[in-house]
Short mmCIF file of C-alpha atoms and ligand atoms in Angstrom, two decimals:
data_model
loop_
_atom_site.label_atom_id
_atom_site.label_comp_id
_atom_site.label_asym_id
_atom_site.label_seq_id
_atom_site.Cartn_x
_atom_site.Cartn_y
_atom_site.Cartn_z
CA MET L 523 -57.80 49.05 -20.57
CA LEU L 524 -56.37 47.03 -23.45
CA ILE L 525 -52.86 45.65 -23.70
CA ILE L 526 -51.91 45.53 -27.36
CA GLU L 527 -48.83 43.66 -28.54
CA SER L 528 -48.97 43.77 -32.33
CA ILE L 529 -48.55 46.75 -34.63
CA ALA L 530 -51.55 45.62 -36.68
CA ASP L 531 -53.81 45.57 -33.59
CA MET L 532 -52.49 48.95 -32.49
CA ARG L 533 -53.34 50.46 -35.86
CA GLN L 534 -56.79 48.91 -35.72
CA PHE L 535 -57.44 50.40 -32.25
CA VAL L 536 -56.41 53.86 -33.42
CA ARG L 537 -58.53 53.59 -36.60
CA GLN L 538 -61.58 52.94 -34.42
CA ALA L 539 -60.81 56.01 -32.31
CA TRP L 540 -60.54 58.17 -35.44
CA ALA L 541 -63.76 56.74 -36.83
CA ALA L 542 -65.48 57.86 -33.63
CA GLY L 543 -64.03 61.36 -34.15
CA LYS L 544 -61.70 61.10 -31.17
CA THR L 545 -58.32 62.75 -30.69
CA VAL L 546 -55.43 60.45 -29.79
CA GLY L 547 -52.62 61.13 -27.30
CA LEU L 548 -49.43 59.08 -27.02
CA VAL L 549 -47.16 58.72 -23.97
CA PRO L 550 -44.01 56.79 -24.89
CA THR L 551 -42.32 55.08 -21.91
CA MET L 552 -40.00 52.22 -21.09
CA GLY L 553 -42.24 51.12 -18.20
CA ALA L 554 -41.41 50.72 -14.49
CA LEU L 555 -43.98 53.47 -14.20
CA HIS L 556 -43.69 56.10 -11.50
CA GLU L 557 -45.40 59.38 -10.73
CA GLY L 558 -43.44 61.16 -13.50
CA HIS L 559 -44.88 58.85 -16.16
CA LEU L 560 -48.33 58.98 -14.56
CA THR L 561 -48.31 62.78 -14.63
CA LEU L 562 -47.66 62.61 -18.38
CA MET L 563 -50.52 60.14 -18.75
CA ARG L 564 -52.96 62.24 -16.71
CA GLN L 565 -52.04 65.32 -18.69
CA ALA L 566 -52.54 63.37 -21.93
CA CYS L 567 -55.96 62.19 -20.74
CA ALA L 568 -56.95 65.76 -19.93
CA ALA L 569 -55.91 66.91 -23.42
CA CYS L 570 -56.97 63.98 -25.65
CA ASP L 571 -60.05 61.73 -25.96
CA VAL L 572 -58.10 58.47 -26.17
CA VAL L 573 -54.63 57.92 -24.69
CA VAL L 574 -52.18 55.21 -25.68
CA ALA L 575 -49.12 54.63 -23.47
CA SER L 576 -46.32 52.61 -24.98
CA ILE L 577 -44.20 50.42 -22.75
CA PHE L 578 -41.16 49.28 -24.66
CA VAL L 579 -37.62 48.92 -23.36
CA ASN L 580 -35.99 50.00 -26.59
CA PRO L 581 -32.73 48.11 -27.19
CA THR L 582 -31.41 50.56 -29.80
CA GLN L 583 -31.10 53.39 -27.29
CA PHE L 584 -28.89 51.39 -24.92
CA GLY L 585 -25.13 51.11 -25.37
CA PRO L 586 -23.43 47.69 -25.22
CA ASN L 587 -22.33 48.18 -21.59
CA GLU L 588 -25.57 49.73 -20.37
CA ASP L 589 -28.48 48.30 -18.40
CA PHE L 590 -30.82 47.02 -21.16
CA ALA L 591 -31.03 43.49 -19.68
CA ALA L 592 -31.33 44.69 -16.08
CA TYR L 593 -33.82 47.51 -16.80
CA PRO L 594 -36.85 47.02 -14.48
CA ARG L 595 -39.86 45.43 -16.18
CA ASP L 596 -43.24 44.90 -14.47
CA LEU L 597 -46.15 44.94 -16.91
CA ALA L 598 -48.75 43.80 -14.33
CA SER L 599 -48.08 46.68 -11.97
CA ASP L 600 -47.61 49.16 -14.85
CA SER L 601 -51.00 48.17 -16.31
CA GLU L 602 -52.80 48.88 -13.04
CA LYS L 603 -51.15 52.27 -12.72
CA ALA L 604 -51.75 53.27 -16.35
CA ALA L 605 -55.42 52.18 -16.16
CA ALA L 606 -55.91 54.26 -13.00
CA ALA L 607 -54.39 57.26 -14.81
CA GLY L 608 -57.05 56.90 -17.52
CA VAL L 609 -55.01 55.29 -20.31
CA ALA L 610 -57.19 53.43 -22.84
CA ALA L 611 -54.53 51.10 -24.23
CA ILE L 612 -50.97 50.07 -23.52
CA PHE L 613 -48.87 49.30 -26.58
CA HIS L 614 -46.39 46.65 -25.47
CA PRO L 615 -44.65 45.20 -28.51
CA SER L 616 -41.84 42.66 -28.41
CA VAL L 617 -38.37 43.58 -29.65
CA ALA L 618 -38.97 41.28 -32.67
CA GLU L 619 -42.22 43.12 -33.47
CA MET L 620 -40.44 46.49 -33.50
CA TYR L 621 -37.13 45.34 -34.98
CA PRO L 622 -37.77 42.29 -37.18
CA THR L 623 -34.88 40.57 -38.93
CA GLY L 624 -33.52 42.80 -41.65
CA PHE L 625 -34.40 46.07 -39.88
CA SER L 626 -31.93 48.67 -41.13
CA THR L 627 -33.49 52.14 -41.16
CA TYR L 628 -32.59 54.76 -38.55
CA VAL L 629 -33.50 58.39 -37.93
CA ARG L 630 -30.66 60.63 -36.79
CA VAL L 631 -30.83 64.25 -35.68
CA GLU L 632 -27.47 66.02 -36.07
CA GLY L 633 -25.89 68.78 -33.98
CA ILE L 634 -27.69 68.89 -30.64
CA THR L 635 -27.32 65.11 -30.25
CA GLU L 636 -23.55 65.48 -30.12
CA LYS L 637 -23.38 67.04 -26.64
CA LEU L 638 -24.54 66.16 -23.11
CA CYS L 639 -25.98 62.59 -23.09
CA GLY L 640 -25.18 62.24 -26.79
CA ARG L 641 -21.48 62.50 -26.01
CA SER L 642 -21.57 60.05 -23.08
CA ARG L 643 -23.96 57.63 -24.78
CA PRO L 644 -23.05 57.35 -28.48
CA GLY L 645 -26.00 56.09 -30.52
CA HIS L 646 -28.50 56.77 -27.73
CA PHE L 647 -30.41 59.53 -29.46
CA GLN L 648 -30.46 57.69 -32.77
CA GLY L 649 -32.20 54.86 -30.90
CA VAL L 650 -34.65 57.32 -29.34
CA THR L 651 -35.50 59.18 -32.56
CA THR L 652 -35.87 55.91 -34.46
CA VAL L 653 -38.22 54.30 -31.94
CA VAL L 654 -40.25 57.49 -31.41
CA ASN L 655 -40.56 57.80 -35.18
CA LYS L 656 -41.86 54.25 -35.38
CA LEU L 657 -44.30 54.88 -32.53
CA PHE L 658 -45.51 58.06 -34.25
CA HIS L 659 -46.11 56.13 -37.49
CA ILE L 660 -47.88 53.28 -35.70
CA VAL L 661 -50.12 55.35 -33.39
CA GLN L 662 -50.30 58.59 -35.44
CA PRO L 663 -51.22 60.63 -32.36
CA ASP L 664 -52.48 64.20 -32.42
CA LYS L 665 -50.31 64.94 -29.38
CA ALA L 666 -47.37 63.16 -27.77
CA PHE L 667 -46.23 63.77 -24.19
CA PHE L 668 -42.63 63.89 -22.95
CA GLY L 669 -40.95 64.89 -19.68
CA GLN L 670 -38.58 67.80 -19.14
CA LYS L 671 -36.57 65.33 -17.01
CA ASP L 672 -35.01 64.35 -20.36
CA ALA L 673 -34.50 67.95 -21.48
CA GLN L 674 -32.14 67.11 -24.35
CA GLN L 675 -34.46 64.36 -25.59
CA VAL L 676 -37.29 66.92 -25.83
CA LEU L 677 -35.10 69.28 -27.87
CA VAL L 678 -33.99 66.45 -30.17
CA LEU L 679 -37.58 65.30 -30.73
CA GLN L 680 -38.79 68.86 -31.33
CA ARG L 681 -36.04 69.18 -33.97
CA MET L 682 -37.08 65.87 -35.56
CA VAL L 683 -40.79 66.79 -35.67
CA GLN L 684 -39.98 70.17 -37.21
CA ASP L 685 -37.41 68.88 -39.71
CA LEU L 686 -39.54 65.96 -40.90
CA ASN L 687 -42.78 68.01 -41.00
CA MET L 688 -44.59 65.68 -38.64
CA ASP L 689 -48.13 66.81 -37.85
CA ILE L 690 -47.85 66.01 -34.15
CA THR L 691 -47.84 68.41 -31.21
CA LEU L 692 -45.23 67.66 -28.56
CA GLU L 693 -46.34 68.50 -25.03
CA VAL L 694 -43.65 68.86 -22.37
CA VAL L 695 -44.36 68.09 -18.73
CA PRO L 696 -42.21 69.55 -15.88
CA ILE L 697 -39.91 67.28 -13.84
CA VAL L 698 -41.73 65.33 -11.12
CA ARG L 699 -39.63 64.92 -7.98
CA GLU L 700 -39.70 62.99 -4.71
CA ALA L 701 -40.52 65.10 -1.65
CA ASP L 702 -36.79 65.46 -0.90
CA GLY L 703 -35.96 66.70 -4.42
CA LEU L 704 -34.70 63.55 -6.18
CA ALA L 705 -36.09 63.47 -9.72
CA LYS L 706 -38.32 60.41 -10.16
CA SER L 707 -36.70 57.81 -12.38
CA SER L 708 -37.21 54.14 -13.14
CA ARG L 709 -33.51 53.74 -12.36
CA ASN L 710 -33.93 54.95 -8.76
CA VAL L 711 -34.83 51.34 -7.82
CA TYR L 712 -31.19 50.41 -8.42
CA LEU L 713 -30.07 52.64 -5.51
CA SER L 714 -29.21 51.20 -2.08
CA ALA L 715 -30.46 53.18 0.94
CA GLU L 716 -27.10 54.87 1.23
CA GLU L 717 -26.97 55.67 -2.49
CA ARG L 718 -30.56 56.98 -2.40
CA GLN L 719 -29.42 59.52 0.18
CA ALA L 720 -26.28 60.35 -1.80
CA ALA L 721 -28.37 60.88 -4.97
CA LEU L 722 -29.84 64.03 -3.43
CA VAL L 723 -26.62 65.73 -4.45
CA LEU L 724 -28.00 66.15 -7.99
CA SER L 725 -31.01 68.29 -7.08
CA ARG L 726 -29.06 70.01 -4.28
CA SER L 727 -26.32 71.10 -6.68
CA LEU L 728 -28.92 72.43 -9.16
CA ALA L 729 -30.54 74.38 -6.30
CA ARG L 730 -27.14 75.82 -5.40
CA ALA L 731 -26.69 77.11 -8.95
CA GLN L 732 -30.22 78.55 -8.96
CA GLN L 733 -29.49 80.39 -5.71
CA ALA L 734 -26.26 81.77 -7.14
CA VAL L 735 -28.08 82.98 -10.26
CA ALA L 736 -30.79 84.56 -8.08
CA ALA L 737 -27.98 86.37 -6.23
CA GLY L 738 -26.70 87.74 -9.55
CA GLU L 739 -24.03 85.23 -10.63
CA CYS L 740 -23.89 84.98 -14.43
CA ASP L 741 -20.44 83.55 -15.09
CA VAL L 742 -20.92 80.08 -16.56
CA ALA L 743 -17.50 78.83 -15.36
CA VAL L 744 -18.30 79.93 -11.79
CA LEU L 745 -21.71 78.26 -11.89
CA ARG L 746 -20.26 75.02 -13.26
CA GLU L 747 -17.60 75.09 -10.58
CA LEU L 748 -20.19 75.55 -7.81
CA VAL L 749 -22.13 72.53 -9.04
CA THR L 750 -19.03 70.41 -9.61
CA GLU L 751 -17.73 71.24 -6.12
CA GLU L 752 -21.04 70.26 -4.50
CA ILE L 753 -21.12 66.90 -6.32
CA ALA L 754 -17.42 66.18 -5.76
CA ALA L 755 -18.02 66.49 -2.00
CA GLN L 756 -20.26 63.41 -2.16
CA PRO L 757 -17.99 60.33 -2.07
CA LEU L 758 -20.53 58.00 -3.77
CA ALA L 759 -20.96 60.37 -6.72
CA ALA L 760 -18.90 60.41 -9.94
CA ILE L 761 -19.59 63.17 -12.46
CA ASP L 762 -20.26 62.17 -16.07
CA TYR L 763 -20.98 65.76 -17.07
CA VAL L 764 -22.00 69.12 -15.63
CA GLU L 765 -22.84 71.39 -18.57
CA LEU L 766 -24.46 74.74 -19.14
CA TYR L 767 -25.74 75.77 -22.56
CA GLY L 768 -28.01 78.42 -23.96
CA TYR L 769 -31.62 77.22 -24.02
CA PRO L 770 -33.28 76.02 -26.17
CA GLY L 771 -30.53 76.25 -28.83
CA LEU L 772 -27.84 74.51 -26.72
CA GLU L 773 -25.29 77.04 -27.92
CA ASP L 774 -22.03 77.51 -26.00
CA ILE L 775 -22.17 80.47 -23.60
CA ASP L 776 -19.70 82.13 -21.22
CA ARG L 777 -22.25 84.26 -19.42
CA LEU L 778 -25.94 83.83 -18.76
CA SER L 779 -28.19 86.07 -20.77
CA GLY L 780 -31.75 84.87 -21.07
CA ARG L 781 -32.34 81.18 -20.48
CA ALA L 782 -29.76 78.44 -20.05
CA LEU L 783 -29.98 74.70 -19.49
CA LEU L 784 -27.94 73.38 -16.58
CA ALA L 785 -27.78 69.61 -17.09
CA LEU L 786 -26.09 66.91 -15.03
CA ALA L 787 -25.31 63.25 -15.43
CA VAL L 788 -23.85 61.69 -12.31
CA LYS L 789 -23.11 58.10 -11.40
CA ILE L 790 -24.18 57.17 -7.88
CA GLY L 791 -22.42 53.88 -7.37
CA LYS L 792 -23.21 52.01 -10.59
CA THR L 793 -26.40 53.96 -11.36
CA ARG L 794 -26.23 56.83 -13.83
CA LEU L 795 -28.77 59.54 -13.01
CA ILE L 796 -29.61 62.73 -14.89
CA ASP L 797 -31.24 65.95 -13.77
CA ASN L 798 -31.50 69.49 -15.05
CA CYS L 799 -32.97 72.92 -14.55
CA ILE L 800 -33.49 76.02 -16.63
CA LEU L 801 -31.57 79.00 -15.31
CA GLU L 802 -32.83 82.45 -16.11
CA ALA L 803 -30.54 85.45 -15.78
CA LYS L 804 -32.34 88.40 -14.24
CA ALA L 805 -29.74 90.86 -12.91
CA CYS L 806 -26.12 89.92 -13.59
CA PHE L 807 -23.07 91.32 -11.89
P1 AMP D 111 -38.71 56.62 -19.68
O1 AMP D 111 -39.64 55.52 -19.31
O2 AMP D 111 -37.62 56.85 -18.70
O3 AMP D 111 -38.23 56.52 -21.11
O4 AMP D 111 -39.57 57.95 -19.62
C1 AMP D 111 -40.74 58.08 -20.38
C2 AMP D 111 -41.18 59.52 -20.36
O5 AMP D 111 -41.42 59.93 -19.02
C3 AMP D 111 -40.11 60.48 -20.92
O6 AMP D 111 -40.74 61.48 -21.70
C4 AMP D 111 -39.51 61.06 -19.68
O7 AMP D 111 -38.95 62.35 -19.87
C5 AMP D 111 -40.71 61.10 -18.76
N1 AMP D 111 -40.27 61.15 -17.36
C6 AMP D 111 -39.47 60.27 -16.74
N2 AMP D 111 -39.22 60.67 -15.48
C7 AMP D 111 -39.88 61.83 -15.32
C8 AMP D 111 -40.02 62.75 -14.24
N3 AMP D 111 -39.43 62.55 -13.07
N4 AMP D 111 -40.78 63.84 -14.43
C9 AMP D 111 -41.39 64.07 -15.63
N5 AMP D 111 -41.30 63.24 -16.68
C10 AMP D 111 -40.57 62.14 -16.53
#
């Protein structure tokens, strides 16, 4: 497996793949690879002839008081894992390679970026859409793979691809979880043993809402309250948001009808974690 640091070399690699008639898959990541990322990579390898995984901790998607500097970085271990998953090349550019002096062009999706993580993290999605745009231009993949763990990110990128007529298929991979339910995340390494236990409140509260929906509850305020109550009972947890919107449009709803996205952002100690599930109303009372 190759590790490619320059945009010129990345383009050259992809040109060779095209010349050999191969399809190209892209898996954008920020590294600190875990089973969630590796599932995306394996799926990409099953669907495409040549898979490029990018590992780039993208400064433009972090706010000034967020964890850009502290974000875990371990290229040696990531390379081993990506190679074992079947990745042909890692694209690992420097910040200066991606954002040289004078850089001043950004891609911004309106509307759906203004709620959920967009409200708590101003500028975050502009950073994501800009870097993904750049990666799409550099690698020009046939397919790009993203995780449902970042449900809003998927919707924002789908909007971008549609609005800008990009000829790229986005493939969405379900959330990969630890055996006890915690969604895998590079940020889980920040958690102390006690916080790791407390973090189970995210998946537990989603499960509580799913059970209530299965039992016929369709009132969005009641569902939000159930989830909020469960999280509030955990002393190490502080809610950033608990939100329910129609899915995939993210429209405001009072009652479930069809599909809805239940999304959470919760701080466990200093670590902000997100999780979500799709609720589907069957029989409402
Ligand atoms: P990140 O490195 O956190 O930017 O994530 C890179 C990609 O992996 C994104 O598309 C994420 O949605 C996806 N991803 C991260 N964690 C998970 C997970 N637990 N399950 C599925 N996909 C994930």
